[in-house]
mmCIF file of C-alpha atoms in Angstrom:
data_model
loop_
_atom_site.group_PDB
_atom_site.id
_atom_site.type_symbol
_atom_site.label_atom_id
_atom_site.label_comp_id
_atom_site.label_asym_id
_atom_site.label_seq_id
_atom_site.Cartn_x
_atom_site.Cartn_y
_atom_site.Cartn_z
ATOM 1 C CA MET A 76 28.229 80.423 179.398
ATOM 2 C CA ILE A 77 25.321 79.409 177.362
ATOM 3 C CA PRO A 78 22.424 81.642 178.346
ATOM 4 C CA PRO A 79 18.659 80.255 178.403
ATOM 5 C CA GLU A 80 17.599 80.950 175.379
ATOM 6 C CA ALA A 81 20.044 79.441 173.134
ATOM 7 C CA SER A 82 20.239 78.438 169.548
ATOM 8 C CA LEU A 83 21.101 74.092 167.906
ATOM 9 C CA LEU A 84 23.001 74.233 165.184
ATOM 10 C CA THR A 85 22.667 71.116 162.953
ATOM 11 C CA LEU A 86 24.991 70.688 160.282
ATOM 12 C CA TYR A 87 24.898 67.713 157.759
ATOM 13 C CA LEU A 88 28.187 66.766 156.084
ATOM 14 C CA ASN A 89 29.504 64.064 153.558
ATOM 15 C CA ALA A 90 32.300 61.598 155.991
ATOM 16 C CA SER A 91 34.316 61.422 153.212
ATOM 17 C CA ARG A 92 34.828 65.302 152.620
ATOM 18 C CA ARG A 93 38.048 67.137 153.379
ATOM 19 C CA TRP A 94 39.188 70.315 153.839
ATOM 20 C CA ARG A 95 42.657 71.342 153.900
ATOM 21 C CA GLY A 96 43.851 67.843 154.489
ATOM 22 C CA LYS A 97 41.331 66.408 157.487
ATOM 23 C CA PRO A 98 38.310 65.341 157.526
ATOM 24 C CA LEU A 99 35.815 67.979 157.007
ATOM 25 C CA TYR A 100 34.280 67.392 159.856
ATOM 26 C CA ARG A 101 37.449 67.239 162.328
ATOM 27 C CA ALA A 102 38.440 70.208 160.470
ATOM 28 C CA VAL A 103 34.339 71.883 161.537
ATOM 29 C CA VAL A 104 35.049 70.760 165.142
ATOM 30 C CA GLU A 105 38.136 72.323 165.659
ATOM 31 C CA GLU A 106 37.077 75.391 164.212
ATOM 32 C CA ALA A 107 34.359 75.669 166.525
ATOM 33 C CA ARG A 108 36.655 74.692 169.796
ATOM 34 C CA ALA A 109 38.799 77.855 167.999
ATOM 35 C CA LEU A 110 35.886 80.378 167.991
ATOM 36 C CA PRO A 111 35.236 79.007 171.294
ATOM 37 C CA ALA A 112 32.310 77.418 171.284
ATOM 38 C CA ALA A 113 30.546 75.997 173.914
ATOM 39 C CA GLY A 114 30.927 72.470 172.716
ATOM 40 C CA ALA A 115 30.357 70.033 169.481
ATOM 41 C CA ALA A 116 29.037 66.378 169.160
ATOM 42 C CA VAL A 117 29.505 64.594 165.459
ATOM 43 C CA PHE A 118 27.453 61.604 165.215
ATOM 44 C CA LEU A 119 27.033 58.631 162.385
ATOM 45 C CA VAL A 120 24.314 58.330 160.262
ATOM 46 C CA ASP A 121 23.471 54.808 159.804
ATOM 47 C CA LEU A 122 21.488 55.305 156.481
ATOM 48 C CA SER A 123 20.832 58.288 154.056
ATOM 49 C CA PHE A 124 20.177 59.745 151.187
ATOM 50 C CA GLY A 125 20.661 63.986 149.847
ATOM 51 C CA ALA A 126 20.503 65.905 146.709
ATOM 52 C CA GLN A 127 22.084 63.585 144.204
ATOM 53 C CA HIS A 128 19.607 60.873 145.550
ATOM 54 C CA GLN A 129 22.149 58.197 145.837
ATOM 55 C CA LEU A 130 21.390 55.618 149.059
ATOM 56 C CA ARG A 131 24.172 55.684 151.490
ATOM 57 C CA ASP A 132 24.491 52.498 153.960
ATOM 58 C CA ALA A 133 27.078 52.371 157.039
ATOM 59 C CA LYS A 134 26.250 48.915 156.742
ATOM 60 C CA SER A 135 27.425 48.560 153.120
ATOM 61 C CA GLU A 136 31.121 47.468 151.893
ATOM 62 C CA TYR A 137 30.462 49.744 149.064
ATOM 63 C CA THR A 138 29.356 52.902 150.321
ATOM 64 C CA PHE A 139 29.950 53.440 153.938
ATOM 65 C CA VAL A 140 32.834 56.133 152.899
ATOM 66 C CA ASP A 141 30.176 58.552 151.666
ATOM 67 C CA ILE A 142 27.651 58.348 155.271
ATOM 68 C CA PRO A 143 26.828 61.801 156.387
ATOM 69 C CA VAL A 144 27.719 62.841 160.046
ATOM 70 C CA ILE A 145 25.750 65.107 162.158
ATOM 71 C CA LEU A 146 27.620 68.064 164.541
ATOM 72 C CA GLU A 147 25.568 69.722 166.833
ATOM 73 C CA PHE A 148 26.373 73.134 168.493
ATOM 74 C CA VAL A 149 25.070 74.562 170.905
ATOM 75 C CA ASP A 150 25.485 77.680 172.125
ATOM 76 C CA ALA A 151 24.252 81.904 172.610
ATOM 77 C CA PRO A 152 22.252 82.717 168.758
ATOM 78 C CA GLU A 153 25.106 85.557 168.637
ATOM 79 C CA ARG A 154 27.918 83.237 168.915
ATOM 80 C CA ILE A 155 26.210 80.486 166.614
ATOM 81 C CA ASP A 156 25.908 83.047 163.777
ATOM 82 C CA GLU A 157 29.174 83.766 164.181
ATOM 83 C CA LEU A 158 29.979 80.037 163.944
ATOM 84 C CA LEU A 159 28.076 80.219 160.698
ATOM 85 C CA ALA A 160 29.460 83.134 158.872
ATOM 86 C CA ARG A 161 33.250 81.398 159.777
ATOM 87 C CA LEU A 162 31.951 77.642 158.622
ATOM 88 C CA THR A 163 30.196 79.052 155.375
ATOM 89 C CA PRO A 164 32.896 78.432 153.531
ATOM 90 C CA MET A 165 33.598 74.715 154.713
ATOM 91 C CA ILE A 166 30.517 73.788 154.305
ATOM 92 C CA VAL A 167 29.399 73.601 150.946
ATOM 93 C CA GLY A 168 27.338 71.301 149.619
ATOM 94 C CA GLY A 169 26.382 70.086 153.357
ATOM 95 C CA LEU A 170 22.749 71.356 155.088
ATOM 96 C CA ALA A 171 23.395 73.557 158.152
ATOM 97 C CA THR A 172 19.544 74.313 159.731
ATOM 98 C CA VAL A 173 19.778 76.617 163.029
ATOM 99 C CA GLU A 174 16.883 76.363 165.720
ATOM 100 C CA PRO A 175 16.131 77.628 168.712
ATOM 101 C CA VAL A 176 16.267 75.703 172.616
ATOM 102 C CA ARG A 177 16.231 76.474 176.195
ATOM 103 C CA VAL A 178 18.587 75.570 178.079
ATOM 104 C CA ALA A 179 17.753 73.933 181.106
ATOM 105 C CA ARG A 180 21.441 72.752 182.121
ATOM 106 C CA TYR A 181 24.823 73.275 181.883
ATOM 107 C CA ALA A 182 27.735 72.471 183.939
ATOM 108 C CA HIS A 183 31.057 70.954 184.905
ATOM 109 C CA HIS A 184 31.477 68.344 186.763
ATOM 110 C CA SER A 185 31.565 68.042 190.578
ATOM 111 C CA GLU A 186 33.726 66.560 193.016
ATOM 112 C CA THR A 187 31.434 65.011 193.945
ATOM 113 C CA VAL A 188 28.260 63.512 192.728
ATOM 114 C CA GLY A 189 24.952 64.639 194.502
ATOM 115 C CA ALA A 190 22.318 62.690 196.415
ATOM 116 C CA SER A 191 20.215 60.089 194.772
ATOM 117 C CA ALA A 192 17.073 61.644 193.264
ATOM 118 C CA GLU A 193 15.009 58.157 194.168
ATOM 119 C CA ASP A 194 12.944 60.869 197.172
ATOM 120 C CA ARG A 195 11.602 62.919 193.950
ATOM 121 C CA LEU A 196 10.857 60.119 192.135
ATOM 122 C CA THR A 197 8.965 58.332 194.199
ATOM 123 C CA THR A 198 6.347 61.146 194.327
ATOM 124 C CA LEU A 199 5.333 60.509 190.500
ATOM 125 C CA LYS A 200 3.712 57.764 189.008
ATOM 126 C CA GLU A 201 6.207 54.565 187.995
ATOM 127 C CA GLY A 202 5.729 52.358 185.086
ATOM 128 C CA ALA A 203 2.580 54.002 183.785
ATOM 129 C CA THR A 204 1.433 52.418 180.018
ATOM 130 C CA ARG A 205 1.485 54.939 177.426
ATOM 131 C CA MET A 206 -0.801 54.334 174.894
ATOM 132 C CA SER A 207 -0.007 57.741 172.470
ATOM 133 C CA ILE A 208 1.078 61.128 172.514
ATOM 134 C CA GLU A 209 0.106 63.799 169.942
ATOM 135 C CA GLY A 210 -0.394 67.942 169.168
ATOM 136 C CA ASP A 211 2.434 69.577 171.302
ATOM 137 C CA VAL A 212 4.993 68.342 172.754
ATOM 138 C CA GLN A 213 8.532 68.469 174.525
ATOM 139 C CA LYS A 214 11.979 67.050 173.471
ATOM 140 C CA ILE A 215 14.683 67.032 176.010
ATOM 141 C CA THR A 216 18.432 66.546 174.794
ATOM 142 C CA VAL A 217 20.525 65.830 177.135
ATOM 143 C CA TYR A 218 24.275 65.979 176.195
ATOM 144 C CA ILE A 219 27.170 64.076 177.863
ATOM 145 C CA GLY A 220 30.130 61.889 177.851
ATOM 146 C CA SER A 221 30.018 58.334 177.798
ATOM 147 C CA SER A 222 32.087 57.205 181.106
ATOM 148 C CA ASP A 223 29.993 59.561 182.703
ATOM 149 C CA VAL A 224 28.634 57.579 186.214
ATOM 150 C CA TRP A 225 25.634 57.752 188.630
ATOM 151 C CA GLU A 226 25.616 55.775 192.008
ATOM 152 C CA GLY A 227 28.512 53.432 189.863
ATOM 153 C CA GLY A 228 26.466 52.874 186.878
ATOM 154 C CA ASN A 229 26.617 54.121 183.389
ATOM 155 C CA LEU A 230 24.649 57.458 183.048
ATOM 156 C CA ALA A 231 23.073 56.894 179.483
ATOM 157 C CA MET A 232 22.009 53.793 180.896
ATOM 158 C CA ALA A 233 20.557 55.397 184.132
ATOM 159 C CA ILE A 234 18.719 58.593 182.587
ATOM 160 C CA ILE A 235 16.698 55.750 179.774
ATOM 161 C CA GLU A 236 15.505 53.247 182.708
ATOM 162 C CA ARG A 237 14.634 55.842 185.320
ATOM 163 C CA CYS A 238 12.543 57.481 182.100
ATOM 164 C CA ARG A 239 10.768 54.024 181.451
ATOM 165 C CA ARG A 240 9.968 53.517 185.131
ATOM 166 C CA MET A 241 8.261 56.663 185.134
ATOM 167 C CA GLY A 242 6.154 55.643 182.252
ATOM 168 C CA LEU A 243 7.333 58.389 179.772
ATOM 169 C CA ALA A 244 6.603 58.046 176.338
ATOM 170 C CA GLY A 245 10.500 57.118 175.276
ATOM 171 C CA ALA A 246 13.882 57.669 174.819
ATOM 172 C CA THR A 247 17.105 57.180 172.148
ATOM 173 C CA ALA A 248 20.628 57.133 173.467
ATOM 174 C CA SER A 249 23.393 57.799 170.689
ATOM 175 C CA LEU A 250 27.014 57.775 170.920
ATOM 176 C CA GLY A 251 28.950 60.357 169.014
ATOM 177 C CA VAL A 252 32.596 59.608 167.621
ATOM 178 C CA LEU A 253 34.466 63.418 168.258
ATOM 179 C CA GLY A 254 33.261 65.884 170.422
ATOM 180 C CA PHE A 255 34.064 68.606 172.825
ATOM 181 C CA GLY A 256 32.858 69.982 175.436
ATOM 182 C CA LYS A 257 33.108 72.701 178.409
ATOM 183 C CA HIS A 258 37.121 72.136 178.846
ATOM 184 C CA SER A 259 37.458 71.905 175.065
ATOM 185 C CA VAL A 260 39.398 68.944 174.846
ATOM 186 C CA ILE A 261 38.758 67.182 171.652
ATOM 187 C CA HIS A 262 37.033 63.179 172.423
ATOM 188 C CA ARG A 263 37.241 60.785 169.247
ATOM 189 C CA SER A 264 36.758 57.566 168.663
ATOM 190 C CA HIS A 265 40.490 55.238 167.238
ATOM 191 C CA LEU A 266 40.122 52.647 165.516
ATOM 192 C CA PHE A 267 41.064 49.901 167.465
ATOM 193 C CA GLY A 268 39.158 50.887 170.382
ATOM 194 C CA LEU A 269 37.006 54.169 171.658
ATOM 195 C CA SER A 270 38.510 56.965 173.313
ATOM 196 C CA ALA A 271 37.755 57.082 177.256
ATOM 197 C CA SER A 272 34.827 59.610 176.670
ATOM 198 C CA LEU A 273 32.750 60.061 173.479
ATOM 199 C CA PRO A 274 30.049 62.714 173.805
ATOM 200 C CA GLU A 275 26.764 61.216 174.269
ATOM 201 C CA LYS A 276 22.745 62.303 173.846
ATOM 202 C CA ILE A 277 19.741 60.931 174.976
ATOM 203 C CA GLU A 278 16.862 62.798 173.215
ATOM 204 C CA ILE A 279 13.554 62.072 175.233
ATOM 205 C CA ILE A 280 10.048 62.931 174.020
ATOM 206 C CA ASP A 281 6.321 63.348 175.598
ATOM 207 C CA GLU A 282 4.054 66.040 176.671
ATOM 208 C CA PRO A 283 5.190 69.365 178.335
ATOM 209 C CA GLY A 284 3.393 68.413 181.972
ATOM 210 C CA ARG A 285 5.337 64.860 181.781
ATOM 211 C CA VAL A 286 9.095 66.713 180.831
ATOM 212 C CA ALA A 287 8.095 69.027 183.637
ATOM 213 C CA GLU A 288 8.242 66.106 185.716
ATOM 214 C CA ILE A 289 11.066 64.745 184.449
ATOM 215 C CA LEU A 290 13.237 67.599 184.163
ATOM 216 C CA PRO A 291 14.388 67.989 187.805
ATOM 217 C CA ILE A 292 15.669 64.336 187.947
ATOM 218 C CA LEU A 293 17.600 64.847 184.755
ATOM 219 C CA GLU A 294 19.431 67.659 186.219
ATOM 220 C CA GLU A 295 20.218 66.201 189.600
ATOM 221 C CA MET A 296 21.895 63.707 187.610
ATOM 222 C CA VAL A 297 23.579 65.317 184.969
ATOM 223 C CA ASP A 298 26.869 66.363 187.178
ATOM 224 C CA GLY A 299 28.229 68.034 184.074
ATOM 225 C CA GLY A 300 26.590 68.065 180.622
ATOM 226 C CA LEU A 301 24.529 69.960 178.844
ATOM 227 C CA ILE A 302 20.609 70.233 178.944
ATOM 228 C CA VAL A 303 17.883 71.607 176.182
ATOM 229 C CA VAL A 304 14.703 71.619 175.482
ATOM 230 C CA GLN A 305 12.790 72.253 172.475
ATOM 231 C CA ASP A 306 9.004 72.544 171.629
ATOM 232 C CA LEU A 307 7.816 70.654 168.858
ATOM 233 C CA ARG A 308 4.584 69.236 167.870
ATOM 234 C CA ALA A 309 3.865 65.257 167.599
ATOM 235 C CA ILE A 310 2.546 63.952 164.119
ATOM 236 C CA HIS A 311 2.458 60.240 164.637
ATOM 237 C CA HIS A 312 2.983 57.918 167.666
ATOM 238 C CA ALA A 313 2.237 54.323 167.804
ATOM 239 C CA HIS A 314 3.262 51.115 169.666
ATOM 240 C CA HIS A 315 4.278 48.039 166.670
ATOM 241 C CA SER A 316 1.461 45.852 165.999
ATOM 242 C CA THR A 317 1.821 42.428 168.128
ATOM 243 C CA PRO A 318 1.694 39.610 165.268
ATOM 244 C CA PRO A 319 -1.071 36.936 165.881
ATOM 245 C CA GLY A 320 -0.113 34.656 168.519
ATOM 246 C CA SER A 321 3.014 35.960 170.042
#
């Protein structure tokens, strides 16, 4: 069980690195699973550079092999410390960060999906136009499976649409390539198609008051998964300018 006050460990590793004959990121996930950690999710990066200042582009046939991967783990602070101690010999040359998070929900899938959150939604203002956010904000990160559903449709899509309808500042969904959750079953993408359920995360950033409005709805929608909240400071938030005549 993950406590309400937890830690988020983020690792930035090179996809081409290997550890004892297997991809390093997979070896790290298996080490976390053996601990056992509460879960893990691996996400690919499109474009980056690191300590060597060499540009890595996932879309380039020349540099895609060395693209970085991002691994995320949420667990009790002492469990994250233990995991880091185990991983230190493995992640030489990578980057690790640890930050506090608050766990809003952590649950298995139940046999039946709960009732719709429409009643709650009708008390909120939908579709409001948001000009900008600045200063103290919060980020919600929802970790689910790509095959999770809500009212017959894709859960990630439903969460994004719900946030849009409520007029939140924005939401982003990212599909992972490898991970495990409460049942410690590793899911990964395959060369000729996707796994039945890959890790997926939705990130939502807005003012604390708006986060407080959406959280109960997310807790009802996420039948099995993890929801964490972080305190942040917004530096810049602006719309794309509209070209003249468009």
